[in-house]
Amino acid sequence: MIKLFRNIRQNLLNEGKTTKYFKYAIGEIVLVVIGILIALQINTWNESRKQKIAEQEILISLKKDLETNKTNLLFYINKYEKQYENGIYLLSLFAKNNDSIPTLTLDKALGSIEETSTFEASDGIVNSIIASGKIDIIQNKELKSLITSFNGTVINATQEVENIIKLIHNRLWPSIDGKINNANRIRTYEGFSEFPKSSYTSDYTWFFKSKEMEDVVSNITSWNKTTIIDMNKLLETIDKMLSLVNQEIKVDQ
């Protein structure tokens, strides 16, 4: 093609058609420029198409992680709500005569507030998006911001749990050791019903007269309440992220 253009220009010069030569040369330049622009446009379109495909793949993976996190988080919110209710119940019994309350009922209530575990987010996709720089592929600015701050939101939702665990380990358990039956409380934990019943019954008389135990239960219960509030904020964030992800995922995906 280039050789053909060169021959045409040479023939025009040989025939003395200078004006036509320059017009032809200009036209040839215009055609070349148009060809370059078309090639650049095709390349830009192709790269944009690749980024859109990559974004869809990221969004689909992110959706799966968020749905898993939501399911797990709802489990923990329900768990801490039950612990909070049992904490309130125990606090209502201090400085009162509780002889009529079955010991097993008290064992279950106390066992509930000390059975503490931590929600651990499935954040592999979030961390991968940030670490690989693929966050820039995400077009939705609000979703991009929520992804960037996700790990911090998880930390805020679970930061009180460590305080609860320390309080149980350092103050509650040393105080009730040998007074409140450990084996019978363990039998009330989920999955431990087959645990052998102990040979002695818990003594709650001293427990509900103890200012220290009232203080410990009060602190555990208040931190449970804070954890519930913070976890619900995390749940709102996850719901918002899922809503944005669903808006961005194409129907044919």
Tab-separated table of C-alpha atoms in Angstrom:
chain	number	residue	atom	x	y	z
A	1	MET	CA	0.000	0.000	0.000
A	2	ILE	CA	2.802	2.422	0.917
A	3	LYS	CA	4.620	1.512	-2.346
A	4	LEU	CA	1.429	2.245	-4.308
A	5	PHE	CA	1.094	5.700	-2.716
A	6	ARG	CA	4.741	6.403	-3.449
A	7	ASN	CA	4.312	5.477	-7.135
A	8	ILE	CA	1.269	7.717	-7.477
A	9	ARG	CA	3.131	10.675	-5.975
A	10	GLN	CA	6.140	10.008	-8.244
A	11	ASN	CA	3.965	9.904	-11.381
A	12	LEU	CA	2.326	13.195	-10.459
A	13	LEU	CA	5.735	14.839	-10.025
A	14	ASN	CA	6.999	13.387	-13.293
A	15	GLU	CA	3.935	14.743	-15.102
A	16	GLY	CA	4.493	18.185	-13.542
A	17	LYS	CA	1.203	18.138	-11.708
A	18	THR	CA	2.585	19.814	-8.580
A	19	THR	CA	-0.741	21.125	-7.307
A	20	LYS	CA	-2.360	17.719	-7.598
A	21	TYR	CA	0.704	16.218	-5.923
A	22	PHE	CA	0.352	18.428	-2.842
A	23	LYS	CA	-3.393	17.824	-2.677
A	24	TYR	CA	-2.801	14.104	-2.925
A	25	ALA	CA	-0.045	14.247	-0.277
A	26	ILE	CA	-2.313	16.150	2.093
A	27	GLY	CA	-5.095	13.657	1.495
A	28	GLU	CA	-2.703	10.812	2.150
A	29	ILE	CA	-1.651	12.404	5.476
A	30	VAL	CA	-5.290	12.866	6.435
A	31	LEU	CA	-5.989	9.207	5.689
A	32	VAL	CA	-2.989	8.136	7.772
A	33	VAL	CA	-4.106	10.331	10.689
A	34	ILE	CA	-7.644	8.964	10.463
A	35	GLY	CA	-6.247	5.444	10.453
A	36	ILE	CA	-4.175	6.161	13.566
A	37	LEU	CA	-7.178	7.703	15.344
A	38	ILE	CA	-9.347	4.715	14.472
A	39	ALA	CA	-6.638	2.343	15.731
A	40	LEU	CA	-6.350	4.320	18.976
A	41	GLN	CA	-10.121	4.327	19.376
A	42	ILE	CA	-10.295	0.567	18.845
A	43	ASN	CA	-7.488	0.055	21.363
A	44	THR	CA	-9.219	2.340	23.892
A	45	TRP	CA	-12.512	0.523	23.378
A	46	ASN	CA	-10.790	-2.845	23.787
A	47	GLU	CA	-9.062	-1.780	27.013
A	48	SER	CA	-12.331	-0.351	28.333
A	49	ARG	CA	-14.068	-3.646	27.525
A	50	LYS	CA	-11.366	-5.599	29.369
A	51	GLN	CA	-11.695	-3.321	32.427
A	52	LYS	CA	-15.465	-3.739	32.466
A	53	ILE	CA	-15.096	-7.530	32.356
A	54	ALA	CA	-12.512	-7.381	35.179
A	55	GLU	CA	-14.804	-5.103	37.208
A	56	GLN	CA	-17.707	-7.534	36.817
A	57	GLU	CA	-15.533	-10.435	37.991
A	58	ILE	CA	-14.432	-8.421	41.042
A	59	LEU	CA	-17.996	-7.373	41.862
A	60	ILE	CA	-19.304	-10.944	41.660
A	61	SER	CA	-16.535	-12.207	43.985
A	62	LEU	CA	-17.091	-9.270	46.340
A	63	LYS	CA	-20.820	-10.015	46.467
A	64	LYS	CA	-20.165	-13.618	47.557
A	65	ASP	CA	-17.835	-12.431	50.345
A	66	LEU	CA	-20.313	-9.810	51.533
A	67	GLU	CA	-23.185	-12.307	51.606
A	68	THR	CA	-21.033	-14.709	53.657
A	69	ASN	CA	-20.108	-11.888	56.039
A	70	LYS	CA	-23.747	-10.867	56.421
A	71	THR	CA	-24.834	-14.414	57.292
A	72	ASN	CA	-22.056	-14.796	59.875
A	73	LEU	CA	-22.590	-11.328	61.311
A	74	LEU	CA	-26.320	-11.931	61.823
A	75	PHE	CA	-25.410	-15.081	63.760
A	76	TYR	CA	-23.112	-13.100	66.073
A	77	ILE	CA	-25.579	-10.246	66.517
A	78	ASN	CA	-28.209	-12.784	67.589
A	79	LYS	CA	-25.677	-14.423	69.915
A	80	TYR	CA	-24.724	-11.137	71.609
A	81	GLU	CA	-28.364	-10.087	71.905
A	82	LYS	CA	-29.072	-13.294	73.861
A	83	GLN	CA	-26.008	-12.674	76.033
A	84	TYR	CA	-27.201	-9.127	76.668
A	85	GLU	CA	-30.674	-10.352	77.660
A	86	ASN	CA	-29.144	-12.884	80.064
A	87	GLY	CA	-26.893	-10.174	81.495
A	88	ILE	CA	-29.899	-7.941	82.172
A	89	TYR	CA	-31.683	-10.901	83.760
A	90	LEU	CA	-28.748	-11.634	86.098
A	91	LEU	CA	-28.407	-7.961	87.072
A	92	SER	CA	-32.082	-7.920	88.094
A	93	LEU	CA	-31.373	-10.678	90.654
A	94	PHE	CA	-28.650	-9.004	92.726
A	95	ALA	CA	-29.442	-8.257	96.380
A	96	LYS	CA	-32.617	-10.337	96.165
A	97	ASN	CA	-33.784	-13.698	97.455
A	98	ASN	CA	-33.382	-16.083	94.502
A	99	ASP	CA	-33.912	-19.382	96.312
A	100	SER	CA	-36.952	-20.185	94.152
A	101	ILE	CA	-35.035	-19.909	90.884
A	102	PRO	CA	-33.764	-23.280	89.575
A	103	THR	CA	-29.987	-23.514	89.677
A	104	LEU	CA	-29.987	-24.761	86.078
A	105	THR	CA	-31.668	-21.515	84.975
A	106	LEU	CA	-28.904	-19.496	86.608
A	107	ASP	CA	-26.232	-21.792	85.181
A	108	LYS	CA	-27.615	-21.182	81.682
A	109	ALA	CA	-27.773	-17.418	82.138
A	110	LEU	CA	-24.234	-17.169	83.512
A	111	GLY	CA	-22.945	-19.643	80.925
A	112	SER	CA	-24.414	-17.486	78.178
A	113	ILE	CA	-22.654	-14.235	79.111
A	114	GLU	CA	-19.259	-15.932	79.473
A	115	GLU	CA	-19.467	-17.844	76.176
A	116	THR	CA	-17.801	-15.098	74.146
A	117	SER	CA	-16.404	-15.415	70.632
A	118	THR	CA	-15.334	-12.951	67.967
A	119	PHE	CA	-16.788	-12.297	64.530
A	120	GLU	CA	-14.054	-12.650	61.921
A	121	ALA	CA	-14.823	-11.075	58.564
A	122	SER	CA	-14.151	-12.813	55.284
A	123	ASP	CA	-12.031	-10.022	53.811
A	124	GLY	CA	-9.868	-11.859	51.287
A	125	ILE	CA	-11.453	-10.203	48.255
A	126	VAL	CA	-11.428	-6.744	49.869
A	127	ASN	CA	-7.752	-7.043	50.762
A	128	SER	CA	-6.934	-8.416	47.304
A	129	ILE	CA	-8.717	-5.531	45.582
A	130	ILE	CA	-6.796	-2.967	47.634
A	131	ALA	CA	-3.373	-4.694	47.565
A	132	SER	CA	-3.443	-5.329	43.801
A	133	GLY	CA	-4.524	-1.795	42.929
A	134	LYS	CA	-7.701	-3.117	41.309
A	135	ILE	CA	-9.691	-0.683	43.448
A	136	ASP	CA	-9.280	1.773	40.561
A	137	ILE	CA	-11.260	-0.563	38.301
A	138	ILE	CA	-14.336	-0.013	40.486
A	139	GLN	CA	-16.308	2.813	38.896
A	140	ASN	CA	-18.781	3.513	41.689
A	141	LYS	CA	-17.085	6.074	43.959
A	142	GLU	CA	-19.255	5.313	47.010
A	143	LEU	CA	-18.586	1.586	46.741
A	144	LYS	CA	-14.881	2.259	46.278
A	145	SER	CA	-14.859	4.330	49.485
A	146	LEU	CA	-16.700	1.615	51.458
A	147	ILE	CA	-14.273	-1.052	50.242
A	148	THR	CA	-11.302	1.071	51.331
A	149	SER	CA	-12.726	1.608	54.836
A	150	PHE	CA	-14.188	-1.899	55.278
A	151	ASN	CA	-11.454	-3.349	57.497
A	152	GLY	CA	-11.622	-0.322	59.800
A	153	THR	CA	-15.393	-0.756	60.102
A	154	VAL	CA	-14.908	-4.415	61.079
A	155	ILE	CA	-12.380	-3.436	63.764
A	156	ASN	CA	-14.805	-0.860	65.190
A	157	ALA	CA	-17.535	-3.502	65.334
A	158	THR	CA	-15.476	-6.015	67.322
A	159	GLN	CA	-13.112	-3.901	69.437
A	160	GLU	CA	-15.071	-4.349	72.695
A	161	VAL	CA	-14.985	-8.152	72.515
A	162	GLU	CA	-11.384	-8.266	73.736
A	163	ASN	CA	-12.391	-6.252	76.818
A	164	ILE	CA	-15.191	-8.729	77.537
A	165	ILE	CA	-12.829	-11.703	77.209
A	166	LYS	CA	-10.249	-10.125	79.539
A	167	LEU	CA	-12.920	-9.343	82.115
A	168	ILE	CA	-14.201	-12.909	82.062
A	169	HIS	CA	-10.712	-14.436	82.266
A	170	ASN	CA	-9.260	-12.039	84.862
A	171	ARG	CA	-12.190	-11.332	87.177
A	172	LEU	CA	-15.210	-13.563	86.630
A	173	TRP	CA	-13.609	-16.995	86.391
A	174	PRO	CA	-11.111	-16.565	89.278
A	175	SER	CA	-13.948	-15.369	91.530
A	176	ILE	CA	-16.454	-18.139	90.795
A	177	ASP	CA	-13.923	-20.989	90.712
A	178	GLY	CA	-15.024	-23.683	93.159
A	179	LYS	CA	-18.291	-21.866	93.954
A	180	ILE	CA	-20.209	-21.910	90.702
A	181	ASN	CA	-20.172	-25.303	89.023
A	182	ASN	CA	-18.119	-25.155	85.859
A	183	ALA	CA	-19.192	-28.539	84.453
A	184	ASN	CA	-22.887	-27.742	84.668
A	185	ARG	CA	-22.387	-24.368	82.950
A	186	ILE	CA	-20.438	-26.053	80.158
A	187	ARG	CA	-23.377	-28.419	79.615
A	188	THR	CA	-25.498	-25.370	78.732
A	189	TYR	CA	-23.113	-24.342	75.899
A	190	GLU	CA	-24.204	-25.153	72.376
A	191	GLY	CA	-22.763	-28.505	71.360
A	192	PHE	CA	-21.770	-29.537	74.921
A	193	SER	CA	-25.022	-31.120	76.103
A	194	GLU	CA	-23.338	-34.533	76.391
A	195	PHE	CA	-20.837	-33.133	78.929
A	196	PRO	CA	-21.101	-35.135	82.220
A	197	LYS	CA	-23.215	-33.561	84.952
A	198	SER	CA	-21.187	-32.481	87.971
A	199	SER	CA	-21.451	-34.070	91.407
A	200	TYR	CA	-22.234	-30.769	93.169
A	201	THR	CA	-24.632	-27.868	92.670
A	202	SER	CA	-23.616	-24.244	92.116
A	203	ASP	CA	-23.908	-21.837	95.039
A	204	TYR	CA	-25.446	-18.565	93.840
A	205	THR	CA	-26.280	-17.146	97.269
A	206	TRP	CA	-22.898	-15.416	97.661
A	207	PHE	CA	-22.831	-14.492	93.945
A	208	PHE	CA	-25.920	-12.277	94.091
A	209	LYS	CA	-24.713	-10.649	97.300
A	210	SER	CA	-21.310	-9.760	95.823
A	211	LYS	CA	-20.796	-6.160	94.693
A	212	GLU	CA	-17.784	-7.281	92.671
A	213	MET	CA	-19.841	-9.839	90.736
A	214	GLU	CA	-22.551	-7.275	90.117
A	215	ASP	CA	-19.906	-4.910	88.784
A	216	VAL	CA	-18.397	-7.605	86.552
A	217	VAL	CA	-21.772	-8.666	85.118
A	218	SER	CA	-22.687	-5.006	84.603
A	219	ASN	CA	-19.491	-4.338	82.642
A	220	ILE	CA	-19.874	-7.475	80.522
A	221	THR	CA	-23.492	-6.584	79.751
A	222	SER	CA	-22.732	-2.966	78.846
A	223	TRP	CA	-19.907	-4.033	76.514
A	224	ASN	CA	-22.253	-6.582	74.942
A	225	LYS	CA	-24.696	-3.754	74.261
A	226	THR	CA	-21.955	-1.629	72.676
A	227	THR	CA	-20.878	-4.590	70.551
A	228	ILE	CA	-24.455	-5.106	69.319
A	229	ILE	CA	-24.698	-1.439	68.310
A	230	ASP	CA	-21.342	-1.521	66.521
A	231	MET	CA	-22.133	-4.819	64.760
A	232	ASN	CA	-25.421	-3.402	63.516
A	233	LYS	CA	-23.500	-0.458	62.049
A	234	LEU	CA	-21.267	-2.959	60.251
A	235	LEU	CA	-24.395	-4.767	59.047
A	236	GLU	CA	-25.702	-1.483	57.610
A	237	THR	CA	-22.381	-1.007	55.798
A	238	ILE	CA	-22.509	-4.525	54.340
A	239	ASP	CA	-26.119	-4.014	53.222
A	240	LYS	CA	-25.155	-0.724	51.559
A	241	MET	CA	-22.204	-2.375	49.808
A	242	LEU	CA	-24.401	-5.236	48.597
A	243	SER	CA	-26.942	-2.753	47.264
A	244	LEU	CA	-24.260	-0.861	45.343
A	245	VAL	CA	-22.672	-4.070	44.047
A	246	ASN	CA	-26.046	-5.323	42.791
A	247	GLN	CA	-26.585	-2.010	40.994
A	248	GLU	CA	-23.225	-2.359	39.223
A	249	ILE	CA	-23.467	-6.032	38.283
A	250	LYS	CA	-24.888	-6.446	34.785
A	251	VAL	CA	-28.100	-8.459	34.429
A	252	ASP	CA	-26.511	-10.912	31.990
A	253	GLN	CA	-23.825	-11.760	34.579
